XYZ file of C-alpha atoms in Angstrom:
636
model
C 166.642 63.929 38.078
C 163.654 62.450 38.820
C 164.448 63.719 42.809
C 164.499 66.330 41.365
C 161.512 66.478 39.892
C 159.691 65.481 43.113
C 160.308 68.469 45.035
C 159.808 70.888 42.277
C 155.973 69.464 42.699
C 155.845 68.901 39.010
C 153.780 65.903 38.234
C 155.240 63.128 37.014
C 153.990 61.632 33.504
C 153.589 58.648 35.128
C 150.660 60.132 37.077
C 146.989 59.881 34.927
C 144.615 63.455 35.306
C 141.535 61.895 35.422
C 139.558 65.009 34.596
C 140.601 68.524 32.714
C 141.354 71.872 34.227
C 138.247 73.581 32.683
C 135.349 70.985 34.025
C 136.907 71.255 37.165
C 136.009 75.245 36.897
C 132.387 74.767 36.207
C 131.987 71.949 38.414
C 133.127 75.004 41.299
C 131.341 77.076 39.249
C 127.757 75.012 39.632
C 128.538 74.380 43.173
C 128.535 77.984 43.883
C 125.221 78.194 41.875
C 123.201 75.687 43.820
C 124.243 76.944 46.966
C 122.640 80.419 45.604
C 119.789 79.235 44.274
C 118.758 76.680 47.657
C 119.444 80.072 49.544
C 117.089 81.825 47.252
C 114.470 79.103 47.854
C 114.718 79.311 51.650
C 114.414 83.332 51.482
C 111.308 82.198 49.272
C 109.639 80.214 51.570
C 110.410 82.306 54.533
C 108.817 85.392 53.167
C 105.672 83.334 52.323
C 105.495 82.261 55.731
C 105.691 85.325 57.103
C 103.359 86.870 54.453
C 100.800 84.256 55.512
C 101.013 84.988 58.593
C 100.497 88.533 58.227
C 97.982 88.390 56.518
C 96.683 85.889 59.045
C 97.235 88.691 61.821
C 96.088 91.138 59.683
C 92.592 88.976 59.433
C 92.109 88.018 63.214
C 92.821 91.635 64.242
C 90.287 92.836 61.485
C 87.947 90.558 61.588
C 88.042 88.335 64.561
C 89.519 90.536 67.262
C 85.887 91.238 68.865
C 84.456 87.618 68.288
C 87.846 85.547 70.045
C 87.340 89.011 72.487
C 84.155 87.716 73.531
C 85.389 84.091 73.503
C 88.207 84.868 75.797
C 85.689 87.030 77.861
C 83.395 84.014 78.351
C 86.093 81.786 79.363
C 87.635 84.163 82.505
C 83.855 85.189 83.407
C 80.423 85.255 84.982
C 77.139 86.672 84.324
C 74.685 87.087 87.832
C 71.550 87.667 87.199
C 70.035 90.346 89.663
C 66.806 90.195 90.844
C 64.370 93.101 90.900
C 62.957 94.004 94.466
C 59.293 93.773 94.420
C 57.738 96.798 95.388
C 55.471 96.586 98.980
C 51.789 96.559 99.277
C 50.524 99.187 101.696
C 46.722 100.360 102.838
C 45.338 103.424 102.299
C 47.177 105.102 105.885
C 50.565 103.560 104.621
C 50.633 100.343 106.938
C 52.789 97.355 105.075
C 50.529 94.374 104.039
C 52.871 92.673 102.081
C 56.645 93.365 101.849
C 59.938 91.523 100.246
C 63.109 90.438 102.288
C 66.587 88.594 100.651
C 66.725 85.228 101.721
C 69.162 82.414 100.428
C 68.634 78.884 99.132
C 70.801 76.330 99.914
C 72.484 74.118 96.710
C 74.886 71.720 96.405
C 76.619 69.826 93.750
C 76.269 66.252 94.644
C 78.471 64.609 91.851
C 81.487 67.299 92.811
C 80.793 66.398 96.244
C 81.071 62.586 96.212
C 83.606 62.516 93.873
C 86.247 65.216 96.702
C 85.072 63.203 99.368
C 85.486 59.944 97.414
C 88.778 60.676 96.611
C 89.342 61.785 100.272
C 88.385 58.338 101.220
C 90.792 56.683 98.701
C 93.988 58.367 99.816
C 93.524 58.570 103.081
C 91.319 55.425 104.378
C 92.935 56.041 107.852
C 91.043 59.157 108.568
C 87.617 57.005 108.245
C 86.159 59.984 106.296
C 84.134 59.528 103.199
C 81.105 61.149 101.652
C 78.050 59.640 104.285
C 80.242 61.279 107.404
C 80.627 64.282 105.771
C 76.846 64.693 104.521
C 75.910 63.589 108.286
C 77.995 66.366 109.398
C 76.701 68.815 106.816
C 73.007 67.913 107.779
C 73.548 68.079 111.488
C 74.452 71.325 110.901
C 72.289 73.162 108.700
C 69.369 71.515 110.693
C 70.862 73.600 113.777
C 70.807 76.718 112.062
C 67.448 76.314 110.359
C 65.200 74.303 112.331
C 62.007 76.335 111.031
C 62.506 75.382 107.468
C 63.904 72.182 107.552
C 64.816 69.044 109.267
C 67.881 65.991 109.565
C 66.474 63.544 107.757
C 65.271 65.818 105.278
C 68.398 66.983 103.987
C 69.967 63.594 104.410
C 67.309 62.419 101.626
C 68.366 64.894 99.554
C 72.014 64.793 99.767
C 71.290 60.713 98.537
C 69.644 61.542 95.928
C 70.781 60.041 92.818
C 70.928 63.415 90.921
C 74.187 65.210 90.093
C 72.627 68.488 91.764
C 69.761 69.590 94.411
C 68.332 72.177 96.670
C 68.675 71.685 100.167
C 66.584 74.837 101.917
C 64.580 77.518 100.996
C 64.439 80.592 103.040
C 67.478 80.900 104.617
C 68.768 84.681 106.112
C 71.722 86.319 104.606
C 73.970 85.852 107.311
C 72.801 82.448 108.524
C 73.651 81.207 104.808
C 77.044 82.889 104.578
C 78.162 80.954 108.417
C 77.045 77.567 106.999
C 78.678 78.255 103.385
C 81.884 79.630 105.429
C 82.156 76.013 107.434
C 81.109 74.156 104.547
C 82.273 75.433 101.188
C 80.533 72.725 99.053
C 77.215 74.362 100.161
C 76.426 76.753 97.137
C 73.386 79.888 97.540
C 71.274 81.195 95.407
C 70.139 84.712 96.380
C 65.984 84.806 96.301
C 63.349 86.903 97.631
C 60.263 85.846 99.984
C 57.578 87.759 100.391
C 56.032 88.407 103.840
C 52.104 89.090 104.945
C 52.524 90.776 108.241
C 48.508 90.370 109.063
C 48.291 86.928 108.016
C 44.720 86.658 106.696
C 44.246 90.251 106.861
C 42.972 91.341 103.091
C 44.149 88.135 101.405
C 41.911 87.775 99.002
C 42.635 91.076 98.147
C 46.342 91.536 98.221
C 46.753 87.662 97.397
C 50.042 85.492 97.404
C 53.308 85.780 95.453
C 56.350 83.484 95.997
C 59.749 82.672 94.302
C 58.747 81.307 90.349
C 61.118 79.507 88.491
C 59.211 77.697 85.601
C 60.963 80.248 83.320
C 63.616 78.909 81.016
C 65.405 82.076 81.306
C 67.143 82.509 84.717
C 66.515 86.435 84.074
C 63.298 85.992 84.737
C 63.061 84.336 87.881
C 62.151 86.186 90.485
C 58.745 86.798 92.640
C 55.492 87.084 91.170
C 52.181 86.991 92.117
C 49.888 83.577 91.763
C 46.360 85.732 92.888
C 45.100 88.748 94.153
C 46.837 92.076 93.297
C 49.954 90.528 93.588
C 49.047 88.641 90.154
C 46.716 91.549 88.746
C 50.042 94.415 89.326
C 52.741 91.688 89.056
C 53.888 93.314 86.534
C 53.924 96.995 88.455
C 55.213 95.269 91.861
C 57.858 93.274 90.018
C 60.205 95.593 88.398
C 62.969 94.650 85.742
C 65.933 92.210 86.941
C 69.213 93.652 86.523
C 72.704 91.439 85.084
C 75.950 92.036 86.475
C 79.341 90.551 85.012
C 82.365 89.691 87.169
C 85.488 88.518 86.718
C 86.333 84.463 88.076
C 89.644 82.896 88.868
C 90.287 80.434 86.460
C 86.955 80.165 84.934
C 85.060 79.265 88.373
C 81.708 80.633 89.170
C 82.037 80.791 92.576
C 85.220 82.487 93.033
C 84.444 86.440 92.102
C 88.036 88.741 91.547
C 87.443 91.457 94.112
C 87.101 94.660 92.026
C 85.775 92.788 88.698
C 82.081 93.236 89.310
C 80.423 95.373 86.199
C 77.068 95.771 85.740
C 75.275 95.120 82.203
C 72.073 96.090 83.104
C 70.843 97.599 86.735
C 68.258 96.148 88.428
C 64.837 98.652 88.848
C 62.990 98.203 91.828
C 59.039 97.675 91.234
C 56.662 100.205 92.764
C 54.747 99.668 95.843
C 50.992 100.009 95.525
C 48.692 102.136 97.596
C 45.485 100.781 98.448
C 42.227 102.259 99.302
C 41.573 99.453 102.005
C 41.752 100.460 105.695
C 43.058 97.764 107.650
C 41.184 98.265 110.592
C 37.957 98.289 108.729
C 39.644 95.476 106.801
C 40.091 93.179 110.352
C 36.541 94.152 111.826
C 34.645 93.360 109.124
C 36.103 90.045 108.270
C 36.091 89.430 111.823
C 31.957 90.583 112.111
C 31.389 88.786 108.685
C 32.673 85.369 110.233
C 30.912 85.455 113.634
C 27.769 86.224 111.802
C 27.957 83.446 109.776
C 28.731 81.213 112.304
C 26.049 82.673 114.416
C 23.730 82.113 111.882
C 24.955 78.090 110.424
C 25.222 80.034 107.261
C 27.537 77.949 104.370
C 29.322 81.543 103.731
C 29.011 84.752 102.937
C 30.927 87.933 101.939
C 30.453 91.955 102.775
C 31.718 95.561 101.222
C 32.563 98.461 102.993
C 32.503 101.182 100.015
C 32.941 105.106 99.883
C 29.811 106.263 98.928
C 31.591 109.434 96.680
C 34.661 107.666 95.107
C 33.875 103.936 94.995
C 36.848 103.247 97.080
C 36.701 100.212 98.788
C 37.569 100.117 102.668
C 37.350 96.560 102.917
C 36.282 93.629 101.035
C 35.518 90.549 102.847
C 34.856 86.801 102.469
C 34.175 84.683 105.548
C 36.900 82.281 105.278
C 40.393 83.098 103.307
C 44.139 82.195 103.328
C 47.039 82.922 105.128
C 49.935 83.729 102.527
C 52.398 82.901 105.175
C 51.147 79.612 105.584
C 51.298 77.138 102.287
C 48.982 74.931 103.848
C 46.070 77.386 104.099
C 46.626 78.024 99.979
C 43.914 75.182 99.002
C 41.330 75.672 95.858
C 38.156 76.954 98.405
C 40.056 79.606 100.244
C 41.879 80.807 97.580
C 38.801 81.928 95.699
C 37.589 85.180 96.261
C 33.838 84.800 96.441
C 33.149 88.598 96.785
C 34.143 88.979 93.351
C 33.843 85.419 91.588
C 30.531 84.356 92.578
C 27.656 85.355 91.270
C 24.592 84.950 92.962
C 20.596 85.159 93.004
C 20.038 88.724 94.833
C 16.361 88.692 95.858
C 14.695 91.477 96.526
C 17.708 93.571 97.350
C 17.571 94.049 93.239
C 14.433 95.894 93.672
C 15.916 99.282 94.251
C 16.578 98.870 89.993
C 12.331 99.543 89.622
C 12.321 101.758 92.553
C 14.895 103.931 90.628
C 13.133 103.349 87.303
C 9.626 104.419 88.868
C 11.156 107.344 89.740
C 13.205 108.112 87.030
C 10.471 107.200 84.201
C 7.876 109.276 86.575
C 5.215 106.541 86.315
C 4.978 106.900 90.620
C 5.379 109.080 93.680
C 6.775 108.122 97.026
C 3.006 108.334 98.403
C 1.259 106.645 95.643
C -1.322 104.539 96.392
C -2.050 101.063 94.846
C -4.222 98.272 95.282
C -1.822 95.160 95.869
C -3.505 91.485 96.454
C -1.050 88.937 97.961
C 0.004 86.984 93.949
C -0.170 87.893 90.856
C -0.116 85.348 87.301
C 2.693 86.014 85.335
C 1.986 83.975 82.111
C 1.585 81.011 83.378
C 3.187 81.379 86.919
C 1.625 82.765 90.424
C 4.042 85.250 92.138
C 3.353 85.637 95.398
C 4.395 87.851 98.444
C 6.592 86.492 101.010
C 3.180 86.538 103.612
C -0.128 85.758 102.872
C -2.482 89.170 103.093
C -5.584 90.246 101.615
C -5.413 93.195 99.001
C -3.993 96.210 100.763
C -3.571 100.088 100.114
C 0.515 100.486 99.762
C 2.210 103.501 99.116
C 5.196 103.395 97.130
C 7.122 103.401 99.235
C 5.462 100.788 101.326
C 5.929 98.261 98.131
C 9.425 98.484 99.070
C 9.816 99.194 102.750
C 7.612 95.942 103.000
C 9.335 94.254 100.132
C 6.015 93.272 97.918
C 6.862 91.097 95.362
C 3.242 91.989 93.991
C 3.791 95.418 94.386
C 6.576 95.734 92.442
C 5.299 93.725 89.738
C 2.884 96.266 89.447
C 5.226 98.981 88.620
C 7.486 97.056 86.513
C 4.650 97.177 84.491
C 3.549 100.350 83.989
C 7.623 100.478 83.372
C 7.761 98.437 80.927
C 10.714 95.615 79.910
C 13.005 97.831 77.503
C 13.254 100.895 80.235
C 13.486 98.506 82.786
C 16.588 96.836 81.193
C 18.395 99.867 80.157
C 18.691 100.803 83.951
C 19.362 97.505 84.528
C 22.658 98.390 82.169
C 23.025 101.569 83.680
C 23.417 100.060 86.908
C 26.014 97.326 85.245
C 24.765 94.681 85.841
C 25.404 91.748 83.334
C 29.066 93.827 83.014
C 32.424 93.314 85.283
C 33.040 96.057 87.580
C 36.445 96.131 86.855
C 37.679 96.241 90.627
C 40.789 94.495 89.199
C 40.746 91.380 90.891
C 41.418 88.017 89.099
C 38.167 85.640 88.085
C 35.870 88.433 88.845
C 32.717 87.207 87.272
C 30.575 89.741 85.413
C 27.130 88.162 87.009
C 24.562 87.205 84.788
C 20.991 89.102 82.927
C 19.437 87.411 80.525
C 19.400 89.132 76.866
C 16.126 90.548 75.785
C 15.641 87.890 72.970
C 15.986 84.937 75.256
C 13.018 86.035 77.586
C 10.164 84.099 78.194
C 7.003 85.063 78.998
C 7.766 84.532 82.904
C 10.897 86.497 82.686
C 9.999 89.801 83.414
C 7.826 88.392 86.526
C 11.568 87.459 87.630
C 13.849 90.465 86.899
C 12.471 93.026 88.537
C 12.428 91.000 92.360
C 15.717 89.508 91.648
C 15.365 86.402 90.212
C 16.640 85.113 87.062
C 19.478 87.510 87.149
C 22.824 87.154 89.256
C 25.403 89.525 90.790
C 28.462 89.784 92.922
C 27.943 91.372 96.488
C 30.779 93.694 94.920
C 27.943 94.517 91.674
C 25.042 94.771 94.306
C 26.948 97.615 96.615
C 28.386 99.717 93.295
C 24.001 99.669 92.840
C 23.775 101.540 96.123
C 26.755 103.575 95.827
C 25.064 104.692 92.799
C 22.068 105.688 94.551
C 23.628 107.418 97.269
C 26.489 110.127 95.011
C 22.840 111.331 93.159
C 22.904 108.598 90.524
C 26.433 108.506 89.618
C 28.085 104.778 89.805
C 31.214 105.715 90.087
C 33.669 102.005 89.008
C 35.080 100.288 92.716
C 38.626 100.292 92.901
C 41.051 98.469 95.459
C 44.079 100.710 94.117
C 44.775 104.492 94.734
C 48.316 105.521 93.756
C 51.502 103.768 92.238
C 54.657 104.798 94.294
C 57.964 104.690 92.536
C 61.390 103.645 93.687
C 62.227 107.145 93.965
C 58.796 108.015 95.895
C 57.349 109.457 93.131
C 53.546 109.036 93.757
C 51.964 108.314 91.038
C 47.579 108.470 91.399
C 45.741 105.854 89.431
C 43.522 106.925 86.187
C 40.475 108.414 87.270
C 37.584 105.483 87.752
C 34.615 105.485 85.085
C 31.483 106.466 86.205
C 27.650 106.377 84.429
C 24.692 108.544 85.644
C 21.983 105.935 86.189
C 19.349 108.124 86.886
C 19.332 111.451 87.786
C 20.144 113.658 91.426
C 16.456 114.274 92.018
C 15.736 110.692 91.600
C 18.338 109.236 93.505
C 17.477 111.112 96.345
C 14.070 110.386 95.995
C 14.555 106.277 95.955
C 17.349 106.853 98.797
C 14.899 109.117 101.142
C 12.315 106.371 100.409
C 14.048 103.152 101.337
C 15.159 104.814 105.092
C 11.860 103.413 105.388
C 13.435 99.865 105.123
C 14.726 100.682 108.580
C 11.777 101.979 109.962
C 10.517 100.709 113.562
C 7.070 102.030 114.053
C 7.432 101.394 118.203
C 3.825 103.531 118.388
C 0.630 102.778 115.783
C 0.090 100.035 112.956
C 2.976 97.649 112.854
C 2.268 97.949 108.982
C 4.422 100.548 109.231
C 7.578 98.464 110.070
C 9.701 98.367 107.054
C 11.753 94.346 106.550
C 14.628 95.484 108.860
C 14.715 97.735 111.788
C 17.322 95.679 113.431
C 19.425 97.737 110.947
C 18.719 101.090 112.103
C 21.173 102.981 113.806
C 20.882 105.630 116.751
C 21.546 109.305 115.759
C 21.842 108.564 111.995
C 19.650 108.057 109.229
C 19.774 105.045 107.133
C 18.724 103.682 103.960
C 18.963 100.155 102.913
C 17.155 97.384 101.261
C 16.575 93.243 102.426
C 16.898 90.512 99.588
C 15.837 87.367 100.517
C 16.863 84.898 96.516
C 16.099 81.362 96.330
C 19.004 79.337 95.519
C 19.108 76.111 92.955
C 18.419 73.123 94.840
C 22.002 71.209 93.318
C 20.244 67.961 93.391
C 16.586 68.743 91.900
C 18.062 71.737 89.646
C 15.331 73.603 90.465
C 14.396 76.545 93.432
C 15.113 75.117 96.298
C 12.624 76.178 99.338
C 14.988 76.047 101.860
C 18.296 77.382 100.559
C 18.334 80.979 99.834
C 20.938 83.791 99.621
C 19.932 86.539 102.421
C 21.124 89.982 101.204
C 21.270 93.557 102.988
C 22.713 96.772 100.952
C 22.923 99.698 103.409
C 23.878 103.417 102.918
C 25.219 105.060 106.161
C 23.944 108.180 106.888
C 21.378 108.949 104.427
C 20.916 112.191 104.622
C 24.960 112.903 103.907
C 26.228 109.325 103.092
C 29.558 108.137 103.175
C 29.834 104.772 103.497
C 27.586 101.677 101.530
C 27.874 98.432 102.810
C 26.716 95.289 101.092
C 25.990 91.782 102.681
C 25.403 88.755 101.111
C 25.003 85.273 103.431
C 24.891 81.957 101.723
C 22.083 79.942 103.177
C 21.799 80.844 106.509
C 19.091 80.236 109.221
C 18.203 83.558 109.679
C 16.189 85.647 107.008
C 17.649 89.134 107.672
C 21.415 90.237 107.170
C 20.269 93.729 108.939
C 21.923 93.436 112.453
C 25.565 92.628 110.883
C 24.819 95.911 108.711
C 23.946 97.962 112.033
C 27.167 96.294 113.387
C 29.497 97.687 110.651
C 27.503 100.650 110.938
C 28.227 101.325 114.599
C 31.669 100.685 114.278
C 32.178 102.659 110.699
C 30.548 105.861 112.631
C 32.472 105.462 115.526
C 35.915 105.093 113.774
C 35.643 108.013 111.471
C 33.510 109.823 113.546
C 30.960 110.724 111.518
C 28.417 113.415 112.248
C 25.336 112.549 113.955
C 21.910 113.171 111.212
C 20.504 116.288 111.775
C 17.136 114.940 112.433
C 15.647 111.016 112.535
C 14.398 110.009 109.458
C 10.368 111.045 109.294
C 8.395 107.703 110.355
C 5.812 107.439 107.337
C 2.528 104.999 106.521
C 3.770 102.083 104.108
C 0.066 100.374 104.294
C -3.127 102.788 104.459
């Protein structure tokens, strides 16, 4: 029945299959398939991801681990540069001349600045607080704490500048910038270095000036260094090597360090102080002698040298006038220069002791020669006279230069002779730079042989026509009085290290000019310079007896040199360079002193020498001569 039928299940034939039993089999059968092969395609593409990257973690470990290192580095810290401390200047007994202490300057970030308080403003308007009250306050305060280095209104200007950043103060102590940075935390610091002069004016123009430099692209390099003086000629020794240090910042900010980060890349090393052969006593009475002599005298300038007689040391080196490091407005062109060394000038007969030496040397004279010396002399077509009118007199040699004869000498520059004559001019080095080791020092002037005219060598050999440095005319002296030996000036004894290591500087050069016999000869001769014949002829006065000194022996020589006339370019006859060139005692000398005054109205620079001289045997108590020097005829 069909019923029946029904609940067997069987289908009825009514009922169409619309597809067979075997496609229905591989329809499953394809289903399963795609599934597998989709699957497949997935595990595919997953393992090629993960191969790639592999092989891209394989690659940044390998090859960019140190680069995206450093990049990382650079984002999470700072480099601070750390300056060197410049080594001290100190004087030949170890007393401080010039010295460094840590100061602060005062920054701030004007464009961060007005755009907190700005914002400050904007939210709360209620408070009436905006970037002018707070830059009021800010100046108000930093003007109480510094009100040597700065002012209000000052610091008012510069917190209105347009700029996006400025410096407010230089100068500033340690612990004076940390209070104002602590109240105000906008304020930024830069650490610096000043340098300090603790005698002011003492030695300037020897030590010279250094201050904070910055013109360097490279923040490593900024740091102090010297503008003149040994503080520019040893910058370089005094300055050290800045150090770097690396430290760790919160979130990328320079100003906030992570205690316990700090690293350093490369150490600071201190510079080395420098040991000078000045004495600063010697130093502060001769420049104070020097300058109330040439006020005493209306003199335009002038400059002196104390010098050791042995070594060439130099005790003290003096101009007139000179700077104060400590005080920028002294730090003009004209003080700044260093005359001593820079100027060259017209010696006179102070140059003279070049053919007394020669004489000698050469043997064409004797101390008590005799000549036959009229009052001028042509030289080609030029009359050189004597400073005073006389009739021919009987000089001995040594009267030609006790009495300074322009005629006289003449006489044995002749029988000299111009190529001997200039080859002690060399050995004396002249023409040639000392090498004291100052900046700009000049090297003076001698003509070369082949530009000579015929009226040249009626110049030379009285000091005309040629130029030195007072500094050129005392190493002459000093050569005369260590038998002949020049031995090179030098401002500079020892190096001392960071670690006081003392290091001595090269020995100087020296030349033998002429030789012992000889230089004692010309120095025995020109104590007559000094001589004060109080009984007999007064022919027998040498140029400067106000020069002499009680209980010692000394030699020296007067220079009287006509300056140019700046208008008429030609001698003037009223401007002249006065010159003395002393050596203290002679009979055992230590000291030479050298004078030079620029147009004063006296003719003699003889009584400042005695001066030094008093107070140079009185300070190193130096042994009284064993006898005066022998009074002996200069005119028969």
């Amino acid at each position: 029945m069909p019923g029946d039928a029904r609940r067997t299940g069987r289908p009825s034939s009514s009922i169409r299959r619309t597809y067979s039993a075997g496609s229905r089999r591989t329809s499953a059968v394809n289903d399963k398939s795609g599934a597998r092969s989709r699957f497949t395609l997935v595990r595919i593409v997953l393992v090629v991801v993960l191969c790639a990257a592999g092989l891209k973690l394989v690659h940044v470990q390998a090859f960019e681990a140190e680069a995206l290192s450093k990049r990382a580095e650079q984002q999470r810290t700072t480099t601070i540069d750390l300056p060197a401390h410049r080594g001290a200047i100190v004087d030949r007994n170890g007393a401080k001349l010039a010295f460094s202490v840590e100061t602060r300057t005062l920054t701030v970030s004007l464009r961060s600045m007005r755009e907190q308080w700005n914002e400050i403003a904007r939210k709360h308007p209620e408070q009436g607080r905006n970037f002018q009250t707070r830059v009021a306050e800010v100046a108000r305060f930093i003007a109480e704490k510094v009100p040597d280095k700065t002012t209000e209104q000052d610091l008012l200007r510069r917190f209105n500048k347009p700029n996006s950043f400025t410096y407010l103060v230089d100068g500033v102590m340690p612990s004076v910038a940390e209070e104002i940075t602590e109240k105000y935390p906008e304020i930024g610091v830069e650490k610096r270095a000043q340098r300090e002069y603790p005698g002011g004016t003492l030695a300037a123009n020897v030590i010279g000036y250094a201050n904070w430099r910055m013109e360097n692209p490279d923040v490593f390099k900024h740091n102090l260094h010297g503008l003149v003086g040994l503080e520019s000629t040893r910058d370089k020794t005094l300055a050290g090597t800045p150090g770097r240090r690396l430290v760790d910042t919160a979130q990328g900010s320079n100003s906030v360090v992570m205690p316990g980060s700090e690293r350093e890349l490369q150490p600071a090393t201190a510079g080395s102080d420098l040991e000078l052969t000045i004495d600063s006593d010697v130093q502060y009475y001769l420049q104070r002698e020097l300058g109330e002599y040439v006020r005493k005298t209306h003199a335009k300038g002038g400059s002196a040298v104390v010098m050791d007689a042995r070594t060439g040391e130099v005790y003290a080196l003096a101009n007139d006038q000179t700077f104060n490091p400590n005080d920028s407005d002294t730090l003009t062109d004209d003080l700044l220069s260093n005359e001593a060394v820079t100027t060259p000038f017209e010696p006179g007969s102070v140059n003279k002791v070049v053919t007394a030496a020669a004489a000698i040397e050469y043997g064409v004279t004797e101390p008590d020669s005799v000549y036959e010396v009229p009052d001028h002399v042509r030289v080609a077509d030029h009359t050189v006279h004597d400073a005073w009118s006389h009739p021919t007199q009987r000089f001995t040699t040594t009267g030609i230069f006790a009495k300074s004869s322009n005629v006289g000498t003449l006489l044995l520059a002749d029988k000299i002779g111009p190529e001997r004559y200039m080859e002690l001019v060399r050995r004396f080095g002249l023409g040639q730079p000392t090498g004291i080791g100052l900046p700009g020092e000049s090297p003076g002037y001698v003509p070369p042989r082949d530009s000579w005219s015929g009226t040249t060598f009626g110049n030379l050999p009285i000091g005309q026509g040629l130029s030195m440095t007072v500094v050129q005319m005392t190493a002459m002296f000093q050569a005369i009085a260590n038998e002949g030996l020049r031995v090179e000036p030098r401002l500079v004894r020892a190096t001392v290290k960071p670690d006081g290591t003392r290091v001595p500087e090269p020995p100087p050069d020296t030349q033998q000019v002429v030789g012992p016999q000889t230089a004692k000869t010309v120095k025995d001769m020109l104590r007559a310079v000094t001589q004060d014949s109080s009984v007999g002829d007064h022919n027998d006065n040498g140029t400067a007896p106000g020069a002499a000194l009680d209980g010692y022996q000394i030699s020296g020589k007067t220079g009287t040199g006509q300056q140019i006339d700046p208008e008429t370019k030609a001698y003037s006859s009223t401007l002249e360079n006065i010159t003395f060139a002393g050596i203290l005692p002679a009979d055992n000398p230590r000291f030479v002193v050298g004078v030079r005054l620029d147009a004063p109205d006296t003719d003699n620079a003889g009584p400042l020498f005695h001066e030094v001289a008093s107070y140079l045997a009185q300070r190193f108590n130096l042994p009284l001569s064993d006898k005066p020097a022998p009074v002996v005829p200069l005119i028969h």
